[in-house]
Coordinates of C-alpha atoms in Angstrom, one line a residue:
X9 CA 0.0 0.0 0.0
X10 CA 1.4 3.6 -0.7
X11 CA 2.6 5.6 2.7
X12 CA 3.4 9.2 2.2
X13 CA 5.3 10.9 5.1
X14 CA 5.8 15.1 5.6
X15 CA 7.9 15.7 3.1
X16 CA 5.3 14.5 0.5
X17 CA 7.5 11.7 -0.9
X18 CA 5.3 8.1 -1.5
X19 CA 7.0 4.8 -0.6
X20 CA 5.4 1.7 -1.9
X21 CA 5.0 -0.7 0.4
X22 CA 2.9 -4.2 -0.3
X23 CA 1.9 -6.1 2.8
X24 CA 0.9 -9.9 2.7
X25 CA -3.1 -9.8 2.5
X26 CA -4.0 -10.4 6.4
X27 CA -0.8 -11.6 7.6
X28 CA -1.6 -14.7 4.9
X29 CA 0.5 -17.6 4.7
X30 CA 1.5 -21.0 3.0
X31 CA -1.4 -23.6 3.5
X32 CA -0.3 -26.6 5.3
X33 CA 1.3 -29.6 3.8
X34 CA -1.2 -31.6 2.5
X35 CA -3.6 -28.8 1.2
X36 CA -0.6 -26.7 -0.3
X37 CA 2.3 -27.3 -2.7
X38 CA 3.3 -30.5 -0.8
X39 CA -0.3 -32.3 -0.6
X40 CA -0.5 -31.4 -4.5
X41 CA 3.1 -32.8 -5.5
X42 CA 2.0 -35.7 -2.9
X43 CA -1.3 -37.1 -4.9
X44 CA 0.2 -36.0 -8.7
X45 CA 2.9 -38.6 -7.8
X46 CA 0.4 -41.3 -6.5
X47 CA -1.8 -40.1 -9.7
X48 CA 0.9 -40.8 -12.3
X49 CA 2.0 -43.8 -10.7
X50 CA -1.0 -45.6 -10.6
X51 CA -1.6 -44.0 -14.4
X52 CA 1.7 -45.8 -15.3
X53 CA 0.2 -49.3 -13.3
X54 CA -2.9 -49.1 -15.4
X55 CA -0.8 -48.6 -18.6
X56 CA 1.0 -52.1 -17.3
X57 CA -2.0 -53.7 -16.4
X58 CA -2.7 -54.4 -19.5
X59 CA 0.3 -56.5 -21.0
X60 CA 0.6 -57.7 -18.0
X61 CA -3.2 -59.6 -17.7
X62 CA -2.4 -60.8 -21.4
X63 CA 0.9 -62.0 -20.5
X64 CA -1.2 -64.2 -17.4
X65 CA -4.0 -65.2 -19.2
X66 CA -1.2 -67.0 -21.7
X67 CA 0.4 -68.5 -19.2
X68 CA -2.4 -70.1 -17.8
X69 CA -3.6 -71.3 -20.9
X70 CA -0.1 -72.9 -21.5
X71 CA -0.8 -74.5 -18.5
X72 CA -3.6 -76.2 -19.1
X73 CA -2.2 -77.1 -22.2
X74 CA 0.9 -78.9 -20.6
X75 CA -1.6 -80.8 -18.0
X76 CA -3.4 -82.1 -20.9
X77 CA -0.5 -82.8 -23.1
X78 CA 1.2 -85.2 -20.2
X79 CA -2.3 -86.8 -20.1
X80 CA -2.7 -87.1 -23.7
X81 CA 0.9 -88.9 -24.2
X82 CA 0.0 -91.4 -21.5
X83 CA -3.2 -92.0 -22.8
X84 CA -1.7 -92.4 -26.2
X85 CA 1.2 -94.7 -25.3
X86 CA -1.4 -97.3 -24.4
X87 CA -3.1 -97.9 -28.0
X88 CA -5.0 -99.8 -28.8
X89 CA -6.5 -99.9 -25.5
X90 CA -9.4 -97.9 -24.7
X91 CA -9.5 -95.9 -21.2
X92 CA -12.7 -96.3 -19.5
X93 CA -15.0 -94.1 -19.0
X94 CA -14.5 -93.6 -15.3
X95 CA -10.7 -93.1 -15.8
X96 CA -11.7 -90.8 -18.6
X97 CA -13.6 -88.8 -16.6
X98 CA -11.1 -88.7 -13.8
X99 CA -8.5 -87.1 -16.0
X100 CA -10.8 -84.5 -17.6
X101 CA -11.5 -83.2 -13.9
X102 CA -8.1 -83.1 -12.6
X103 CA -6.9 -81.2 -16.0
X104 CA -10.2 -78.9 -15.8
X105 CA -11.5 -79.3 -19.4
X106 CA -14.2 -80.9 -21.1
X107 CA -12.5 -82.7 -24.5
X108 CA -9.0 -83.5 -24.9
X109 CA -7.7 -84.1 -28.4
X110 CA -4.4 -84.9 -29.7
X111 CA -3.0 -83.7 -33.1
X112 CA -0.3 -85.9 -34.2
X113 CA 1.5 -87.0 -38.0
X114 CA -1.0 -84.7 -39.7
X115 CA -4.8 -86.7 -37.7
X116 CA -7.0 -85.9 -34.9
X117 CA -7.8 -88.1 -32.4
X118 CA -10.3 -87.8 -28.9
X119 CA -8.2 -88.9 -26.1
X120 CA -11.0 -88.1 -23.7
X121 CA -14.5 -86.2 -23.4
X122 CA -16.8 -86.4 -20.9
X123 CA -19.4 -85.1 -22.8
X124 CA -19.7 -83.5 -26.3
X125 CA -20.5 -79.7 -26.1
X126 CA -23.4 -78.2 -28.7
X127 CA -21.3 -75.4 -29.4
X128 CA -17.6 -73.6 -28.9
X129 CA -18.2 -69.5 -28.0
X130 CA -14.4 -68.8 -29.0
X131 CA -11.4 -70.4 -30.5
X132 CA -7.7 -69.4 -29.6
X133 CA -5.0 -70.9 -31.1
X134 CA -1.9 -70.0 -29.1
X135 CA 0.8 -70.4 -32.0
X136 CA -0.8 -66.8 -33.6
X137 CA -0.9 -64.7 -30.8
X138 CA 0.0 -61.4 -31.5
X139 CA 0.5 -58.9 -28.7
X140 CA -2.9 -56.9 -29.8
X141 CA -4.7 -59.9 -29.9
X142 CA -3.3 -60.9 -26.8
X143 CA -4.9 -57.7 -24.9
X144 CA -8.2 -57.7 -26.7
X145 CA -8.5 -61.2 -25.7
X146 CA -7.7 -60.8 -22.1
X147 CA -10.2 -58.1 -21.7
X148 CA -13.2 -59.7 -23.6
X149 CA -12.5 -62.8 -21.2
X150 CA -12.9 -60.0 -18.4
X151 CA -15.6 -58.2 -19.8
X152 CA -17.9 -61.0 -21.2
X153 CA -16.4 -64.3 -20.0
X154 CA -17.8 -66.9 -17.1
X155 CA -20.0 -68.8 -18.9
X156 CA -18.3 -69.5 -22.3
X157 CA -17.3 -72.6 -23.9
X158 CA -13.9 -72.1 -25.6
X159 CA -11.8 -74.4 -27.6
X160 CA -7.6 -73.7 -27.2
X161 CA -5.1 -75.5 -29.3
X162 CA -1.2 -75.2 -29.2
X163 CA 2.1 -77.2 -29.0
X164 CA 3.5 -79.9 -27.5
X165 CA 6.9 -78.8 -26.4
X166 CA 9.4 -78.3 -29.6
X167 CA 7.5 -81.3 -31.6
X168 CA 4.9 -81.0 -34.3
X169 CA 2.6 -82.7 -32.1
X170 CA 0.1 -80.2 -31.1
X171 CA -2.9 -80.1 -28.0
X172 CA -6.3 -79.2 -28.3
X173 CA -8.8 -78.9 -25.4
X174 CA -12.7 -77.8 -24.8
X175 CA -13.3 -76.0 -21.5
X176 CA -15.4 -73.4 -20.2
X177 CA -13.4 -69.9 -19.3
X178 CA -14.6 -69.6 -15.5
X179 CA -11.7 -70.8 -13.8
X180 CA -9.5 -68.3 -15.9
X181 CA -11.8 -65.7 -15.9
X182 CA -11.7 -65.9 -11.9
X183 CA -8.0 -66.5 -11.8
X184 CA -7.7 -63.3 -14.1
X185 CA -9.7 -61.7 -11.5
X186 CA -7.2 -62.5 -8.4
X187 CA -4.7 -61.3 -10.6
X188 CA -6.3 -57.9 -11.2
X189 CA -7.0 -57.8 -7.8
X190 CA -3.5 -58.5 -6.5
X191 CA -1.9 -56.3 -8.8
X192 CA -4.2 -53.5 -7.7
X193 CA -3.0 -53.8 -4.7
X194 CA 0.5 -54.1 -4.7
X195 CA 0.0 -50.8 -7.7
X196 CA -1.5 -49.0 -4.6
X197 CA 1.8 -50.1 -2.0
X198 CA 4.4 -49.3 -4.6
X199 CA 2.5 -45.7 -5.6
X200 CA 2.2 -45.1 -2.2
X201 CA 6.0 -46.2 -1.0
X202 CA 7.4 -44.4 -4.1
X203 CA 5.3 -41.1 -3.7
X204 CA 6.5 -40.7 0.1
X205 CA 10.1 -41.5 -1.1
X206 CA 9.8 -39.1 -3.7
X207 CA 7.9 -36.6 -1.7
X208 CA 10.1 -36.3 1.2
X209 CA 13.6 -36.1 -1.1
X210 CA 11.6 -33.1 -3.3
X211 CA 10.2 -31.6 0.2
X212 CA 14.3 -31.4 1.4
X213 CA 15.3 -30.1 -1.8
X214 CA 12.2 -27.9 -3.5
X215 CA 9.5 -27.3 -1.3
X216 CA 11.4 -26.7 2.0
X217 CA 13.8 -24.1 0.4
X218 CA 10.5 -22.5 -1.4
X219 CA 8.9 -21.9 1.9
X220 CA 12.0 -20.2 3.4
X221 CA 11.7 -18.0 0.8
X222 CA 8.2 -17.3 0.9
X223 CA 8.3 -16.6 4.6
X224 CA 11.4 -14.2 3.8
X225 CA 9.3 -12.5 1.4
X226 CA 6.5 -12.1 3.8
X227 CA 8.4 -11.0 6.4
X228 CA 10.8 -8.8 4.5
X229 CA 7.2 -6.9 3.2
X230 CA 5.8 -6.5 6.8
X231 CA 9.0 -4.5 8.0
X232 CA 11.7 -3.6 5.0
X233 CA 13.9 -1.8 7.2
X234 CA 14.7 -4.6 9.7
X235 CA 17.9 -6.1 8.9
X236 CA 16.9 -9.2 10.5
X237 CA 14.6 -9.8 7.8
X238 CA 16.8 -10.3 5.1
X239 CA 16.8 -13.3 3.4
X240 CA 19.8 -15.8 4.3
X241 CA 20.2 -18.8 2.1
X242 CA 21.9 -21.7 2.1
X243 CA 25.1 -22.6 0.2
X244 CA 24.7 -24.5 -3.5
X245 CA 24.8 -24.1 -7.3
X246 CA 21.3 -24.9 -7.9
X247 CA 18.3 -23.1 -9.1
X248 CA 16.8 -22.6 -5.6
X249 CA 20.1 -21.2 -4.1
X250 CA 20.7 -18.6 -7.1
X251 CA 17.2 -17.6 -6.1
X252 CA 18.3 -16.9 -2.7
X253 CA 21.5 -14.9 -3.1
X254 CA 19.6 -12.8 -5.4
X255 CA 17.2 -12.4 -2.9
X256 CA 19.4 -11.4 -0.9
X257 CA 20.9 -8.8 -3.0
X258 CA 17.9 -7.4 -3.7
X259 CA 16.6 -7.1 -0.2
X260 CA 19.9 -5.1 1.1
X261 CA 19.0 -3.1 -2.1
X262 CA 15.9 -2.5 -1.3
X263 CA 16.8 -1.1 2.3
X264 CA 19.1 0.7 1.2
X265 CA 16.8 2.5 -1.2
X266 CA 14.3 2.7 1.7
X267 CA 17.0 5.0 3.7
X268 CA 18.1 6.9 0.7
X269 CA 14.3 7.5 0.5
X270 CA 13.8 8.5 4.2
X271 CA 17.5 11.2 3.3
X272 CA 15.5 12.7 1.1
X273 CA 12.4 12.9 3.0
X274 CA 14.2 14.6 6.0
X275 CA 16.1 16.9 3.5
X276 CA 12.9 17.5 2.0
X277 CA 10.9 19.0 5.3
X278 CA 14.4 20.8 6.8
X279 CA 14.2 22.4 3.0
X280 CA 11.0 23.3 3.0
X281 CA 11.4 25.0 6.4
X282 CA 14.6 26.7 5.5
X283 CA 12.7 27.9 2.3
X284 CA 9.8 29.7 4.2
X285 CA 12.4 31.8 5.9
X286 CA 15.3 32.3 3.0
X287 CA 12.5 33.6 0.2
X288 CA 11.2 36.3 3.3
X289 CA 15.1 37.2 3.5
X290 CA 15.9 37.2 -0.1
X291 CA 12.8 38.9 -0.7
X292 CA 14.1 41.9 1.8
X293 CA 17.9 41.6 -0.1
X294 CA 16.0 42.1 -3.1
X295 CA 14.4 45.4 -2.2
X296 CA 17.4 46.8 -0.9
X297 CA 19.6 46.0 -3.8
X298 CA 17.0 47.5 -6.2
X299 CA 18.1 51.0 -4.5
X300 CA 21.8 50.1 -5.2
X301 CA 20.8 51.4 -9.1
X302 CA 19.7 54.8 -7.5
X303 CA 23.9 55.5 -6.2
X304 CA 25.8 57.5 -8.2
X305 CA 28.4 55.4 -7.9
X306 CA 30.9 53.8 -10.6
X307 CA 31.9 51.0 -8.8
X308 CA 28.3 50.2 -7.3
X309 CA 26.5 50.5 -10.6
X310 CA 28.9 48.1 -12.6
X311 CA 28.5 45.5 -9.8
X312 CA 24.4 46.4 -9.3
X313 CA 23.2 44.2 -12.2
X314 CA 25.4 40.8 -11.3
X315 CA 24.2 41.5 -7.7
X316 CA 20.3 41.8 -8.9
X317 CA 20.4 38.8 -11.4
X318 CA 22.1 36.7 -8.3
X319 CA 19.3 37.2 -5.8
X320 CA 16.8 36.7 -8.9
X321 CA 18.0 33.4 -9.5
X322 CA 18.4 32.6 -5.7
X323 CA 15.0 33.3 -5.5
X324 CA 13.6 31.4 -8.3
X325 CA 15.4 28.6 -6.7
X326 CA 14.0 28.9 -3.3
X327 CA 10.3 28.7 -5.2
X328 CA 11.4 25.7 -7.4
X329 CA 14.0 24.0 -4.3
X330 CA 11.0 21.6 -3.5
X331 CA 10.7 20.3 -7.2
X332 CA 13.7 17.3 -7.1
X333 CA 12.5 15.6 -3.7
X334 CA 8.2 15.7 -5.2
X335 CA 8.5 14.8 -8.6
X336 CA 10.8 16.3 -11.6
X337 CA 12.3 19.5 -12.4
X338 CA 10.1 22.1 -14.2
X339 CA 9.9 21.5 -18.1
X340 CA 12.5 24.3 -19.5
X341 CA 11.4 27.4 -21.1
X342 CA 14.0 27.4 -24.2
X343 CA 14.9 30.1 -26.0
X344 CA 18.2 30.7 -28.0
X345 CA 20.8 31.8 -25.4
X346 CA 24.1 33.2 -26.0
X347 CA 26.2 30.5 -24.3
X348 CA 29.4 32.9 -23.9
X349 CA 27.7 35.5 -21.9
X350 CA 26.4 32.2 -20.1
X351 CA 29.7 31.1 -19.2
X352 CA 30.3 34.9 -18.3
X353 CA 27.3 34.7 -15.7
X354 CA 29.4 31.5 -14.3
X355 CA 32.7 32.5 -13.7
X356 CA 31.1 36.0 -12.1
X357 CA 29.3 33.9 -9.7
X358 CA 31.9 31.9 -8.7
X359 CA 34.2 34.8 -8.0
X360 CA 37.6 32.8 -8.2
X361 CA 40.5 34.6 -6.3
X362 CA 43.2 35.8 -8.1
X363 CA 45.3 34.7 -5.3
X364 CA 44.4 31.1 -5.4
X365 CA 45.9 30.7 -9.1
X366 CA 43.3 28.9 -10.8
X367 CA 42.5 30.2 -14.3
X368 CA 38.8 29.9 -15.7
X369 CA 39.2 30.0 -19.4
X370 CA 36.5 29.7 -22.4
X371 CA 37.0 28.3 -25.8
X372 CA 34.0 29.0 -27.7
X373 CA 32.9 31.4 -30.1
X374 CA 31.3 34.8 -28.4
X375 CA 28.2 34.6 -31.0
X376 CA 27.7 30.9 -30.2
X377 CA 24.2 30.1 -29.3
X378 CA 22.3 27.3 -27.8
X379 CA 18.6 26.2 -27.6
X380 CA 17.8 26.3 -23.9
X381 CA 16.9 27.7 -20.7
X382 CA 19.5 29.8 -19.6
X383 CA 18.6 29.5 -15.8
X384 CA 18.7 25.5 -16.1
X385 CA 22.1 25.6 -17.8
X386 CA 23.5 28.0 -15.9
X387 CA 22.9 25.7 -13.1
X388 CA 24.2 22.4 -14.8
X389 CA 27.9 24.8 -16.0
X390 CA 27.8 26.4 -12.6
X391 CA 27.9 22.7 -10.8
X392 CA 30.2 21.5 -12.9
X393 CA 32.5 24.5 -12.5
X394 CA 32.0 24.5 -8.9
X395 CA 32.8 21.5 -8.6
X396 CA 36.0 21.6 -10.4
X397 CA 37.4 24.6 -8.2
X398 CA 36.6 22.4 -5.1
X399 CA 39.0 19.6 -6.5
X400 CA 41.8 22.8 -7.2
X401 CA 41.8 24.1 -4.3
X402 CA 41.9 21.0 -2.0
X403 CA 45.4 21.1 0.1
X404 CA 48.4 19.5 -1.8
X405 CA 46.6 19.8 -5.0
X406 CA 49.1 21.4 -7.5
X407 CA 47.0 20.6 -10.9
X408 CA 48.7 19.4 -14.2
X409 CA 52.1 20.4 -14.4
X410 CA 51.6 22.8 -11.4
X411 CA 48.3 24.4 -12.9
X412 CA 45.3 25.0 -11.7
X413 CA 43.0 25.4 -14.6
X414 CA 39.3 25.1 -15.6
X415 CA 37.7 25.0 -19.0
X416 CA 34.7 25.7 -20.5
X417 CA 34.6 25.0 -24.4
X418 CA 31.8 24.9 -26.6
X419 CA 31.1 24.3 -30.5
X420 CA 28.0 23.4 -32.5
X421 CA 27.8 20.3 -35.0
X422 CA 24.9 20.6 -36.8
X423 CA 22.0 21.0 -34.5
X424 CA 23.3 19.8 -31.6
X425 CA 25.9 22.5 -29.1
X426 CA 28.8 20.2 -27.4
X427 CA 29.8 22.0 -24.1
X428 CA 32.8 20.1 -22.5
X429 CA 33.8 21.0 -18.5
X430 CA 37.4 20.4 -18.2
X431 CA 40.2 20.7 -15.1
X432 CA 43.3 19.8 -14.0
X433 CA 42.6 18.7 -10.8
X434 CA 43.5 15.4 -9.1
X435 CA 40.0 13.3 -11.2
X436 CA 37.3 11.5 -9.6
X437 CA 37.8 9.0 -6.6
X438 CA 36.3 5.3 -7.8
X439 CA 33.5 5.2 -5.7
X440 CA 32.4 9.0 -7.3
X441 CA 32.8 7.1 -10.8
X442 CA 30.6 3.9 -9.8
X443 CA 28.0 5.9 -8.3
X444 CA 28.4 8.6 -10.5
X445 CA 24.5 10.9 -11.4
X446 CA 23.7 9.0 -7.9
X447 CA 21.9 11.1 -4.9
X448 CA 23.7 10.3 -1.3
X449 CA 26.4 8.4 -3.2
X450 CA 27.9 10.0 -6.1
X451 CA 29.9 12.7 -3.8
X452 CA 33.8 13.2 -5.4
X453 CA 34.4 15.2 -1.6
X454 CA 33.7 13.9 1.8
X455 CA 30.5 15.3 3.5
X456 CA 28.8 15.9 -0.3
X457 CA 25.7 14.5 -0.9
X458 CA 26.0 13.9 -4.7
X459 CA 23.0 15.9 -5.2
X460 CA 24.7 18.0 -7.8
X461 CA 25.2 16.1 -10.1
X462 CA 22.1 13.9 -10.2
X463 CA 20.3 17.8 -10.9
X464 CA 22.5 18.2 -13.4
X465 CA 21.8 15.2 -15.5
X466 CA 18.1 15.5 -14.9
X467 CA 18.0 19.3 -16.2
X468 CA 20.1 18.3 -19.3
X469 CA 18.1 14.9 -19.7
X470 CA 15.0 17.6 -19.7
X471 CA 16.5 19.1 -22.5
X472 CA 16.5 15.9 -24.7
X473 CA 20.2 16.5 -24.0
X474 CA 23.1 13.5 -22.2
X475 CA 25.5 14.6 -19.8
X476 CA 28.9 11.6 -19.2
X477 CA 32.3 11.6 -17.5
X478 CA 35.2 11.3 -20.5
X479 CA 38.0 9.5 -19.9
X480 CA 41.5 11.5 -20.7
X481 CA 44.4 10.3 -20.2
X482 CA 45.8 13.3 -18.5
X483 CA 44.7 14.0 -14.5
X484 CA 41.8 15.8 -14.3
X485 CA 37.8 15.0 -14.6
X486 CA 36.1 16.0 -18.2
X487 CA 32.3 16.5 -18.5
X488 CA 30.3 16.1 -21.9
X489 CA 27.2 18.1 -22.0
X490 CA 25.3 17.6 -25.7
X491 CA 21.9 19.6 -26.2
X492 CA 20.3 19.4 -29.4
X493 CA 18.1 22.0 -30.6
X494 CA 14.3 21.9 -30.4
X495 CA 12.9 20.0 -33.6
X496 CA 11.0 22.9 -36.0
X497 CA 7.4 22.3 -37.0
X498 CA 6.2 22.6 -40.1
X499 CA 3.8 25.6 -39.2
X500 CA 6.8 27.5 -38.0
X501 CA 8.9 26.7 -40.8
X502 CA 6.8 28.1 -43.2
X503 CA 6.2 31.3 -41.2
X504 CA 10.0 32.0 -41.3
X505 CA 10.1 31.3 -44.4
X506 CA 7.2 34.1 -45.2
X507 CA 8.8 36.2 -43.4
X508 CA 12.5 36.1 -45.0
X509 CA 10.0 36.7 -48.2

């Protein structure tokens, strides 16, 4: 939710909704991963099932088919004798079928039958099984089996002697049944074993790490600027643990933005207070200084108009000083500015003394103009400028080759004015150059606040202008200012063009 303090300055802030928080472990992530595992496993036991009913039903055909085949060698070893009827009977029960025949040298003969069935349901010949077949088979037996007469042929061993027996298909429907039954519920253990396996090594290495970082989050949002509540991970290489460090990176980010924030609150309301008072002072300076014009003095009326143009533009600053800490700078009111009486206004205001041995030079052409505002700029050169003498005159600083020297030069390519900053002083420290534009960071001098700069790249950036360090190999820092001029509409080109007419 968005808090605003004094100074006017808005801080986003999200809070959990009602202190929420994970749901437990079997309604949350870890109940969900828990029953998708047991899902797919059981989806993957279904997917076996099938094979694997066809695969039994075979074998227990084959079965049957051995019983009768050891039955039907015995009986056929005893030709031309003629089993009776009881012993007939006897074997047909004990192998579980109804006929046995035996296929041998290219004839058929009955071995055995207790009694002659009307008709055969289904025929299966277990030499031309094919793995289809073998499926559709096993679940018609399922399906519409129990009370079907069936007739199943196949081979004895390796020989060419083959097997053929009449029985009805309850006994292997029922066993087919057990199976299913049995293979249900060892599908259920093994899901069940391999889900909890599974589910407690992901929980250690996915879901546990996840909620660590959720709670982080959580807290982290309920108080930002608690150090406690940064986010401390674990060591690793994986996913989860990049996660974390760059949690962590962004969290000390984050508070660290959060203080720069409350820095420029504070400034903001001991600015706003200073204001009130300065504008009633400047305002008092101003009236006074007006009378300066009356004295018929040399001196005093040469230095009257710098004087009157200072406290103008210290005023206009005490009624725009608010703008950087509430939202931009004022969009600039550009005209075309002559940027050598500009650079003039500068090196007045900084009033350099003679004694100190710096030189303030220009290296532009006096009839160079530039499209902007002339208050904005002059701010942006006078920073720059200001700045430079502060690095001169530090103690010990003798400049390059023992002087002390700042330039501004300027030139126009096209329609864009280059205005380069240049000293000889000692360059900017490391930390200035990686924080560089920064506010609260950016300083070059201890006790700075880096402000300076950062309104100097927004008032050029206003202009549709860029403002950068250059690099030089000599000691000393360089500043780039590029401001193109304002596009021209049509409407106004053909109005100048009237007019030249």
């Amino acid at each position: 939710m968005p808090v605003q303090d004094q100074s006017g300055i808005s801080t986003n802030v999200t809070m959990a909704a009602g202190g929420e928080r994970p749901a437990g472990w079997l309604s949350g992530l870890s109940g969900k991963l828990l029953w998708m595992i047991v899902l797919f496993i059981m989806l993957a036991e279904v997917l076996i099932f099938f094979p694997s009913i066809a695969s039994m039903r075979i074998r227990w055909l084959d079965d049957k088919l051995n019983t009768a085949a050891a039955a039907a060698i015995v009986i056929d070893g005893l030709q031309p004798v003629e089993l009776p009827r009881s012993v007939q009977k006897e074997t047909l029960e004990a192998t579980g079928t109804k006929a046995i025949v035996l296929r041998k040298d290219g004839t058929s003969r009955l071995l055995a039958m207790s009694e002659m069935p009307t008709s055969v349901d289904e025929q299966y010949d277990l030499t031309k099984v094919t793995p289809v077949s073998a499926i559709c088979d096993a679940l018609d037996t399922l399906i519409f089996g129990g009370n079907r007469m069936i007739r199943v042929y196949g081979p004895v061993g390796d020989t060419a002697t083959g097997v053929e027996v009449v029985m009805k298909d309850r006994a292997l429907r029922n066993a087919m049944f057990v199976y299913a039954r049995n293979v249900l519920l060892l599908s259920i253990l093994i899901s069940l074993f391999t889900a909890t396996l599974v589910f407690f090594v992901i929980n250690r290495i996915l879901i546990r790490p996840i909620r660590n970082l959720t709670g982080s989050m959580q807290d982290f949002s309920a108080d930002p600027e608690n150090p406690q509540n940064v986010f401390v991970g674990e060591g690793g290489r994986d996913e989860l643990a990049v996660a974390g460090r760059h949690l962590t990176a962004m969290q000390v980010e984050l508070q660290k933005t959060l203080k720069q924030q409350k820095n420029l609150a504070a400034l903001g309301l001991a600015v706003s207070k200073i204001n009130h008072d300065m504008r009633n002072i400047l305002a008092s300076a101003q009236l006074m200084s007006d009378r300066l014009v009356d004295v018929d003095d040399p001196m005093v009326k040469s230095f009257a108009p710098k004087l009157l143009r200072t406290i103008d533009r210290a005023v206009g600053y005490t009624t725009e000083v608010l703008s950087y800490g509430q939202a931009s700078e004022s969009a600039p009111r550009r005209r075309r500015i002559r940027l050598y009486e500009l650079t003039q206004d500068v090196r007045d205001m900084l009033a350099i003394d003679p004694a100190s041995g710096v030189e303030f030079v220009e290296q532009m052409s006096t009839d160079l103009e530039i499209d902007g505002d002339s208050e904005q700029l002059f701010r942006v050169i006078h920073n720059l400028c200001r700045n430079a003498l502060q690095a001169l005159m530090m103690p010990g600083e003798l400049g390059m080759d023992g002087i002390k020297r700042i330039t501004v030069s300027g030139q126009r390519v096209g329609s864009v004015v280059s205005i380069i900053v240049d000293d000889t002083g000692p360059g900017m420290p490391l930390k200035a150059r990686q924080n560089l534009f920064t506010a609260f960071r950016g300083s070059a001098r201890s006790g700075g606040t880096g402000l300076g700069l950062t309104i100097a790249r927004e008032l050029v950036l206003a202009h549709g202008g860029t403002i950068a360090l250059v690099e030089k190999p000599a000691a000393g820092t360089q500043f780039r200012i590029e401001i193109p001029d304002r596009p021209v509409s049509l409407d106004d080109y053909r109005s100048r063009s009237h007019a030249e007419k």
